[in-house]
PDB file of C-alpha atoms in Angstrom:
ATOM      1  CA  MET A  85       0.000   0.000   0.000  1.00  0.00           C
ATOM      2  CA  SER A  86       1.355   3.415  -0.920  1.00  0.00           C
ATOM      3  CA  GLN A  87       2.338   5.698   1.945  1.00  0.00           C
ATOM      4  CA  GLN A  88       1.169   8.730  -0.043  1.00  0.00           C
ATOM      5  CA  GLN A  89      -2.111  10.002   1.346  1.00  0.00           C
ATOM      6  CA  SER A  90      -4.778  11.334  -0.924  1.00  0.00           C
ATOM      7  CA  VAL A  91      -6.604  14.567  -0.142  1.00  0.00           C
ATOM      8  CA  THR A  92     -10.361  14.263  -0.110  1.00  0.00           C
ATOM      9  CA  PRO A  93     -12.666  17.183  -0.878  1.00  0.00           C
ATOM     10  CA  ASP A  94     -13.891  17.103   2.731  1.00  0.00           C
ATOM     11  CA  GLU A  95     -10.455  17.840   4.193  1.00  0.00           C
ATOM     12  CA  PRO A  96      -9.857  21.434   5.281  1.00  0.00           C
ATOM     13  CA  ASP A  97      -7.600  23.717   3.284  1.00  0.00           C
ATOM     14  CA  LEU A  98      -4.223  23.543   5.009  1.00  0.00           C
ATOM     15  CA  ASN A  99      -3.178  26.904   3.582  1.00  0.00           C
ATOM     16  CA  PRO A 100      -6.213  29.166   3.825  1.00  0.00           C
ATOM     17  CA  SER A 101      -6.109  32.730   2.583  1.00  0.00           C
ATOM     18  CA  PRO A 102      -5.029  35.107   5.375  1.00  0.00           C
ATOM     19  CA  VAL A 103      -7.767  37.533   4.271  1.00  0.00           C
ATOM     20  CA  ASP A 104     -11.169  37.400   2.615  1.00  0.00           C
ATOM     21  CA  ALA A 105     -10.071  39.911  -0.046  1.00  0.00           C
ATOM     22  CA  VAL A 106      -7.594  42.690  -0.793  1.00  0.00           C
ATOM     23  CA  VAL A 107      -9.305  45.880  -1.959  1.00  0.00           C
ATOM     24  CA  PHE A 108      -7.264  48.262  -4.111  1.00  0.00           C
ATOM     25  CA  ASP A 109      -7.803  51.872  -5.019  1.00  0.00           C
ATOM     26  CA  LEU A 110      -6.703  52.515  -8.614  1.00  0.00           C
ATOM     27  CA  GLY A 111      -5.655  56.135  -9.169  1.00  0.00           C
ATOM     28  CA  ASN A 112      -2.105  56.774  -7.923  1.00  0.00           C
ATOM     29  CA  VAL A 113      -1.964  53.282  -6.431  1.00  0.00           C
ATOM     30  CA  LEU A 114      -1.988  51.160  -9.585  1.00  0.00           C
ATOM     31  CA  ILE A 115      -2.446  53.863 -12.247  1.00  0.00           C
ATOM     32  CA  ASP A 116      -0.369  57.051 -12.353  1.00  0.00           C
ATOM     33  CA  TRP A 117      -3.008  59.772 -12.761  1.00  0.00           C
ATOM     34  CA  ASP A 118      -2.247  63.460 -13.259  1.00  0.00           C
ATOM     35  CA  PRO A 119      -4.823  65.893 -14.706  1.00  0.00           C
ATOM     36  CA  GLN A 120      -2.236  68.449 -15.817  1.00  0.00           C
ATOM     37  CA  PRO A 121      -1.125  66.724 -19.076  1.00  0.00           C
ATOM     38  CA  ALA A 122      -4.763  66.414 -20.161  1.00  0.00           C
ATOM     39  CA  ILE A 123      -5.501  70.079 -19.523  1.00  0.00           C
ATOM     40  CA  ALA A 124      -2.172  71.156 -21.022  1.00  0.00           C
ATOM     41  CA  ALA A 125      -3.036  69.338 -24.240  1.00  0.00           C
ATOM     42  CA  GLY A 126      -5.731  71.958 -24.801  1.00  0.00           C
ATOM     43  CA  VAL A 127      -4.296  75.140 -23.320  1.00  0.00           C
ATOM     44  CA  GLY A 128      -0.553  74.624 -22.860  1.00  0.00           C
ATOM     45  CA  GLU A 129       1.587  73.829 -19.842  1.00  0.00           C
ATOM     46  CA  ASP A 130       1.617  77.308 -18.267  1.00  0.00           C
ATOM     47  CA  ARG A 131      -2.140  77.771 -18.317  1.00  0.00           C
ATOM     48  CA  ALA A 132      -2.745  74.227 -17.114  1.00  0.00           C
ATOM     49  CA  ARG A 133      -0.373  74.653 -14.194  1.00  0.00           C
ATOM     50  CA  LYS A 134      -1.954  77.964 -13.167  1.00  0.00           C
ATOM     51  CA  PHE A 135      -5.433  76.494 -13.479  1.00  0.00           C
ATOM     52  CA  LEU A 136      -4.557  73.701 -11.064  1.00  0.00           C
ATOM     53  CA  THR A 137      -2.444  75.656  -8.585  1.00  0.00           C
ATOM     54  CA  ALA A 138      -3.592  79.295  -8.510  1.00  0.00           C
ATOM     55  CA  GLY A 139      -6.465  78.520  -6.150  1.00  0.00           C
ATOM     56  CA  GLU A 140      -9.194  80.319  -8.096  1.00  0.00           C
ATOM     57  CA  PHE A 141     -10.812  77.098  -9.333  1.00  0.00           C
ATOM     58  CA  ASP A 142     -11.007  74.050  -7.050  1.00  0.00           C
ATOM     59  CA  PHE A 143     -10.373  71.316  -9.598  1.00  0.00           C
ATOM     60  CA  GLY A 144     -10.268  68.544  -6.998  1.00  0.00           C
ATOM     61  CA  ALA A 145     -13.696  69.351  -5.566  1.00  0.00           C
ATOM     62  CA  TRP A 146     -15.142  69.846  -9.050  1.00  0.00           C
ATOM     63  CA  ASN A 147     -13.771  66.543 -10.316  1.00  0.00           C
ATOM     64  CA  HIS A 148     -14.936  64.709  -7.201  1.00  0.00           C
ATOM     65  CA  GLU A 149     -18.547  65.453  -8.156  1.00  0.00           C
ATOM     66  CA  GLN A 150     -18.059  63.581 -11.437  1.00  0.00           C
ATOM     67  CA  ASP A 151     -16.568  60.721  -9.424  1.00  0.00           C
ATOM     68  CA  ALA A 152     -19.800  60.784  -7.406  1.00  0.00           C
ATOM     69  CA  GLY A 153     -22.001  60.536 -10.485  1.00  0.00           C
ATOM     70  CA  ARG A 154     -22.446  64.029 -11.920  1.00  0.00           C
ATOM     71  CA  THR A 155     -22.166  64.111 -15.712  1.00  0.00           C
ATOM     72  CA  PHE A 156     -19.341  65.997 -17.343  1.00  0.00           C
ATOM     73  CA  ALA A 157     -21.825  67.879 -19.526  1.00  0.00           C
ATOM     74  CA  GLU A 158     -23.494  69.355 -16.444  1.00  0.00           C
ATOM     75  CA  ALA A 159     -20.193  69.925 -14.676  1.00  0.00           C
ATOM     76  CA  GLU A 160     -18.571  71.699 -17.608  1.00  0.00           C
ATOM     77  CA  GLN A 161     -21.590  73.894 -18.275  1.00  0.00           C
ATOM     78  CA  ASP A 162     -21.888  75.005 -14.646  1.00  0.00           C
ATOM     79  CA  ALA A 163     -18.166  75.623 -14.231  1.00  0.00           C
ATOM     80  CA  ALA A 164     -17.717  77.440 -17.542  1.00  0.00           C
ATOM     81  CA  THR A 165     -20.672  79.689 -16.698  1.00  0.00           C
ATOM     82  CA  ALA A 166     -19.166  80.557 -13.331  1.00  0.00           C
ATOM     83  CA  TYR A 167     -15.616  80.889 -14.697  1.00  0.00           C
ATOM     84  CA  PRO A 168     -15.956  81.878 -18.374  1.00  0.00           C
ATOM     85  CA  HIS A 169     -12.299  82.909 -18.598  1.00  0.00           C
ATOM     86  CA  LEU A 170     -11.338  79.328 -17.648  1.00  0.00           C
ATOM     87  CA  ALA A 171     -13.736  77.585 -20.027  1.00  0.00           C
ATOM     88  CA  ASP A 172     -10.973  76.224 -22.245  1.00  0.00           C
ATOM     89  CA  GLU A 173      -9.154  74.721 -19.274  1.00  0.00           C
ATOM     90  CA  ILE A 174     -12.365  73.221 -17.938  1.00  0.00           C
ATOM     91  CA  HIS A 175     -13.272  71.570 -21.238  1.00  0.00           C
ATOM     92  CA  SER A 176      -9.735  70.369 -21.955  1.00  0.00           C
ATOM     93  CA  TYR A 177      -9.639  67.841 -19.121  1.00  0.00           C
ATOM     94  CA  ARG A 178     -12.338  65.493 -20.378  1.00  0.00           C
ATOM     95  CA  ALA A 179     -11.490  66.088 -24.042  1.00  0.00           C
ATOM     96  CA  ASN A 180      -7.935  64.870 -23.457  1.00  0.00           C
ATOM     97  CA  PHE A 181      -8.574  62.568 -20.490  1.00  0.00           C
ATOM     98  CA  ALA A 182      -6.422  59.713 -21.821  1.00  0.00           C
ATOM     99  CA  LYS A 183      -3.351  61.910 -21.358  1.00  0.00           C
ATOM    100  CA  SER A 184      -4.032  62.101 -17.612  1.00  0.00           C
ATOM    101  CA  LEU A 185      -3.329  58.353 -17.362  1.00  0.00           C
ATOM    102  CA  ARG A 186       0.457  58.444 -17.364  1.00  0.00           C
ATOM    103  CA  GLY A 187       0.893  54.685 -17.113  1.00  0.00           C
ATOM    104  CA  GLN A 188       0.717  51.819 -14.675  1.00  0.00           C
ATOM    105  CA  ILE A 189       2.681  51.863 -11.412  1.00  0.00           C
ATOM    106  CA  ASP A 190       4.833  48.827 -12.094  1.00  0.00           C
ATOM    107  CA  GLY A 191       5.749  47.943  -8.520  1.00  0.00           C
ATOM    108  CA  THR A 192       2.136  47.855  -7.369  1.00  0.00           C
ATOM    109  CA  VAL A 193       1.006  45.943 -10.449  1.00  0.00           C
ATOM    110  CA  ALA A 194       3.675  43.338  -9.652  1.00  0.00           C
ATOM    111  CA  ILE A 195       2.197  42.969  -6.155  1.00  0.00           C
ATOM    112  CA  LEU A 196      -1.291  42.642  -7.629  1.00  0.00           C
ATOM    113  CA  LYS A 197      -0.120  39.865  -9.949  1.00  0.00           C
ATOM    114  CA  GLN A 198       1.552  37.996  -7.084  1.00  0.00           C
ATOM    115  CA  LEU A 199      -1.629  38.130  -5.018  1.00  0.00           C
ATOM    116  CA  HIS A 200      -3.649  36.941  -7.988  1.00  0.00           C
ATOM    117  CA  ALA A 201      -1.255  34.061  -8.596  1.00  0.00           C
ATOM    118  CA  ALA A 202      -1.709  33.075  -4.949  1.00  0.00           C
ATOM    119  CA  GLU A 203      -5.498  33.073  -5.475  1.00  0.00           C
ATOM    120  CA  ILE A 204      -6.152  35.929  -3.079  1.00  0.00           C
ATOM    121  CA  PRO A 205      -9.524  37.485  -4.010  1.00  0.00           C
ATOM    122  CA  LEU A 206      -8.992  40.974  -5.445  1.00  0.00           C
ATOM    123  CA  ILE A 207     -11.500  43.832  -5.543  1.00  0.00           C
ATOM    124  CA  ALA A 208     -11.055  47.401  -6.795  1.00  0.00           C
ATOM    125  CA  LEU A 209     -12.865  50.361  -5.234  1.00  0.00           C
ATOM    126  CA  THR A 210     -12.147  53.499  -7.210  1.00  0.00           C
ATOM    127  CA  ASN A 211     -13.310  57.093  -7.295  1.00  0.00           C
ATOM    128  CA  TRP A 212     -13.732  57.508 -11.048  1.00  0.00           C
ATOM    129  CA  SER A 213     -16.272  58.992 -13.421  1.00  0.00           C
ATOM    130  CA  ALA A 214     -18.422  56.403 -15.147  1.00  0.00           C
ATOM    131  CA  GLU A 215     -17.863  58.319 -18.406  1.00  0.00           C
ATOM    132  CA  THR A 216     -14.064  58.106 -18.390  1.00  0.00           C
ATOM    133  CA  PHE A 217     -13.472  54.749 -16.703  1.00  0.00           C
ATOM    134  CA  PRO A 218     -13.846  52.776 -19.972  1.00  0.00           C
ATOM    135  CA  ILE A 219     -10.675  54.515 -21.193  1.00  0.00           C
ATOM    136  CA  ALA A 220      -8.751  52.884 -18.341  1.00  0.00           C
ATOM    137  CA  VAL A 221     -10.364  49.489 -18.974  1.00  0.00           C
ATOM    138  CA  ASP A 222      -9.261  49.586 -22.608  1.00  0.00           C
ATOM    139  CA  ARG A 223      -5.701  50.525 -21.693  1.00  0.00           C
ATOM    140  CA  PHE A 224      -4.761  48.509 -18.596  1.00  0.00           C
ATOM    141  CA  ASP A 225      -4.949  44.725 -18.953  1.00  0.00           C
ATOM    142  CA  PHE A 226      -4.214  44.141 -15.257  1.00  0.00           C
ATOM    143  CA  LEU A 227      -7.741  45.324 -14.447  1.00  0.00           C
ATOM    144  CA  ASP A 228      -8.879  41.882 -15.634  1.00  0.00           C
ATOM    145  CA  LEU A 229      -7.273  40.405 -12.497  1.00  0.00           C
ATOM    146  CA  PHE A 230      -9.986  41.891 -10.290  1.00  0.00           C
ATOM    147  CA  GLU A 231     -12.954  39.766  -9.384  1.00  0.00           C
ATOM    148  CA  ASP A 232     -15.034  42.940  -9.136  1.00  0.00           C
ATOM    149  CA  ILE A 233     -14.480  46.672  -9.708  1.00  0.00           C
ATOM    150  CA  ILE A 234     -16.680  49.181  -7.910  1.00  0.00           C
ATOM    151  CA  VAL A 235     -16.660  52.486  -9.798  1.00  0.00           C
ATOM    152  CA  SER A 236     -17.977  55.389  -7.736  1.00  0.00           C
ATOM    153  CA  GLY A 237     -19.420  57.201 -10.731  1.00  0.00           C
ATOM    154  CA  GLU A 238     -21.562  54.173 -11.523  1.00  0.00           C
ATOM    155  CA  GLU A 239     -22.782  53.956  -7.921  1.00  0.00           C
ATOM    156  CA  GLY A 240     -23.492  57.681  -7.529  1.00  0.00           C
ATOM    157  CA  VAL A 241     -21.400  57.949  -4.362  1.00  0.00           C
ATOM    158  CA  ALA A 242     -17.662  58.348  -3.831  1.00  0.00           C
ATOM    159  CA  LYS A 243     -15.121  57.660  -1.110  1.00  0.00           C
ATOM    160  CA  PRO A 244     -14.898  58.618   1.715  1.00  0.00           C
ATOM    161  CA  ASP A 245     -18.709  58.555   1.979  1.00  0.00           C
ATOM    162  CA  PRO A 246     -19.651  55.592   4.230  1.00  0.00           C
ATOM    163  CA  GLU A 247     -22.346  54.577   1.731  1.00  0.00           C
ATOM    164  CA  ILE A 248     -19.797  53.304  -0.773  1.00  0.00           C
ATOM    165  CA  PHE A 249     -18.322  51.027   1.874  1.00  0.00           C
ATOM    166  CA  GLU A 250     -21.807  49.619   2.433  1.00  0.00           C
ATOM    167  CA  GLU A 251     -21.855  48.810  -1.281  1.00  0.00           C
ATOM    168  CA  LEU A 252     -18.430  47.206  -0.923  1.00  0.00           C
ATOM    169  CA  ALA A 253     -19.713  45.081   1.964  1.00  0.00           C
ATOM    170  CA  ASP A 254     -22.546  43.824  -0.237  1.00  0.00           C
ATOM    171  CA  ARG A 255     -20.187  43.017  -3.092  1.00  0.00           C
ATOM    172  CA  VAL A 256     -17.756  41.008  -0.942  1.00  0.00           C
ATOM    173  CA  ARG A 257     -20.394  39.184   1.095  1.00  0.00           C
ATOM    174  CA  HIS A 258     -19.858  35.991  -0.912  1.00  0.00           C
ATOM    175  CA  LEU A 259     -16.199  36.119   0.139  1.00  0.00           C
ATOM    176  CA  GLY A 260     -16.635  37.183   3.759  1.00  0.00           C
ATOM    177  CA  SER A 261     -16.862  40.469   5.613  1.00  0.00           C
ATOM    178  CA  LEU A 262     -15.094  43.812   5.565  1.00  0.00           C
ATOM    179  CA  ASP A 263     -13.556  42.924   8.933  1.00  0.00           C
ATOM    180  CA  ASP A 264     -11.362  40.382   7.163  1.00  0.00           C
ATOM    181  CA  CYS A 265     -10.470  42.517   4.128  1.00  0.00           C
ATOM    182  CA  ILE A 266      -7.427  44.716   3.558  1.00  0.00           C
ATOM    183  CA  PHE A 267      -8.007  48.120   1.952  1.00  0.00           C
ATOM    184  CA  ILE A 268      -5.289  50.102   0.119  1.00  0.00           C
ATOM    185  CA  ASP A 269      -5.679  53.776  -0.824  1.00  0.00           C
ATOM    186  CA  ASP A 270      -3.422  56.810  -1.224  1.00  0.00           C
ATOM    187  CA  LYS A 271      -5.916  59.259   0.329  1.00  0.00           C
ATOM    188  CA  LEU A 272      -5.849  59.420   4.119  1.00  0.00           C
ATOM    189  CA  ALA A 273      -9.536  60.380   4.307  1.00  0.00           C
ATOM    190  CA  ASN A 274     -10.435  57.218   2.411  1.00  0.00           C
ATOM    191  CA  VAL A 275      -8.174  55.107   4.614  1.00  0.00           C
ATOM    192  CA  GLN A 276      -9.842  56.514   7.724  1.00  0.00           C
ATOM    193  CA  ALA A 277     -13.296  55.847   6.272  1.00  0.00           C
ATOM    194  CA  ALA A 278     -12.292  52.255   5.589  1.00  0.00           C
ATOM    195  CA  VAL A 279     -11.095  51.848   9.170  1.00  0.00           C
ATOM    196  CA  GLU A 280     -14.420  53.215  10.412  1.00  0.00           C
ATOM    197  CA  ALA A 281     -16.152  50.646   8.191  1.00  0.00           C
ATOM    198  CA  GLY A 282     -14.237  47.918  10.018  1.00  0.00           C
ATOM    199  CA  MET A 283     -11.442  47.253   7.531  1.00  0.00           C
ATOM    200  CA  ASP A 284      -7.717  46.855   7.974  1.00  0.00           C
ATOM    201  CA  ALA A 285      -6.560  49.820   5.883  1.00  0.00           C
ATOM    202  CA  ILE A 286      -3.140  50.712   4.476  1.00  0.00           C
ATOM    203  CA  ALA A 287      -2.173  54.236   3.415  1.00  0.00           C
ATOM    204  CA  PHE A 288      -0.311  53.771   0.129  1.00  0.00           C
ATOM    205  CA  THR A 289       2.941  55.663  -0.351  1.00  0.00           C
ATOM    206  CA  THR A 290       5.229  53.478  -2.475  1.00  0.00           C
ATOM    207  CA  PRO A 291       5.121  49.917  -3.819  1.00  0.00           C
ATOM    208  CA  ASP A 292       8.013  48.939  -1.548  1.00  0.00           C
ATOM    209  CA  GLU A 293       6.224  50.214   1.549  1.00  0.00           C
ATOM    210  CA  LEU A 294       3.052  48.422   0.466  1.00  0.00           C
ATOM    211  CA  ARG A 295       4.956  45.180  -0.030  1.00  0.00           C
ATOM    212  CA  ALA A 296       6.360  45.466   3.500  1.00  0.00           C
ATOM    213  CA  ASP A 297       2.906  46.212   4.931  1.00  0.00           C
ATOM    214  CA  LEU A 298       1.436  43.149   3.215  1.00  0.00           C
ATOM    215  CA  LEU A 299       4.272  40.867   4.306  1.00  0.00           C
ATOM    216  CA  VAL A 300       3.696  41.869   7.929  1.00  0.00           C
ATOM    217  CA  ARG A 301       0.077  40.804   7.468  1.00  0.00           C
ATOM    218  CA  GLY A 302       1.065  37.413   6.130  1.00  0.00           C
ATOM    219  CA  LEU A 303       0.146  38.033   2.504  1.00  0.00           C
ATOM    220  CA  PRO A 304       1.944  35.919  -0.135  1.00  0.00           C
ATOM    221  CA  VAL A 305       4.041  38.580  -1.850  1.00  0.00           C
ATOM    222  CA  GLU A 306       7.742  38.316  -2.602  1.00  0.00           C
ATOM    223  CA  ALA A 307      10.024  39.867  -0.017  1.00  0.00           C
TER     224      ALA A 307
END
């Protein structure tokens, strides 16, 4: 009789996943996003830089509303009416959006691929306009590694609003609970919101720091 023992389907997994899922933000975690090249494509570098830094127009707050579901048509009309001298800058962002996606962040994508190879469930939770997200899907093949991608613009609510974490909880219920998920985001407000939702949250700075944070948590990434 062979000494080799067979594994029956009823036997427990001897190497269970240390987490129910790892939840990634996309912009400036996996995808290098910068609005300035998109705006500069329409109005030039100097005007784009002034538009984003002079303080007259709050681009971040304006863009966040599109992430939360507002259409660009409405956003551009309202903003250009209020700031007619900045209309070209306002319209240039969406018109040249692809230029704001400067490329993938290789170190983080490598981590994502290692987690996927180890069969760790992967979810993305991103603040992104529903109108522009298809541009990212067409460009970045690694997005296919996610079991699910929650796009704020499609849900009509954006991080750090607690409601989007309720949606996340519903979407990961078949895997487990938020209490046993790891959340990764570059925005401290979003990290804090994830903690308040019960998640173990990591503030992303660099791929190397993220790798160290995941190793400490027992995740199967290369040292």
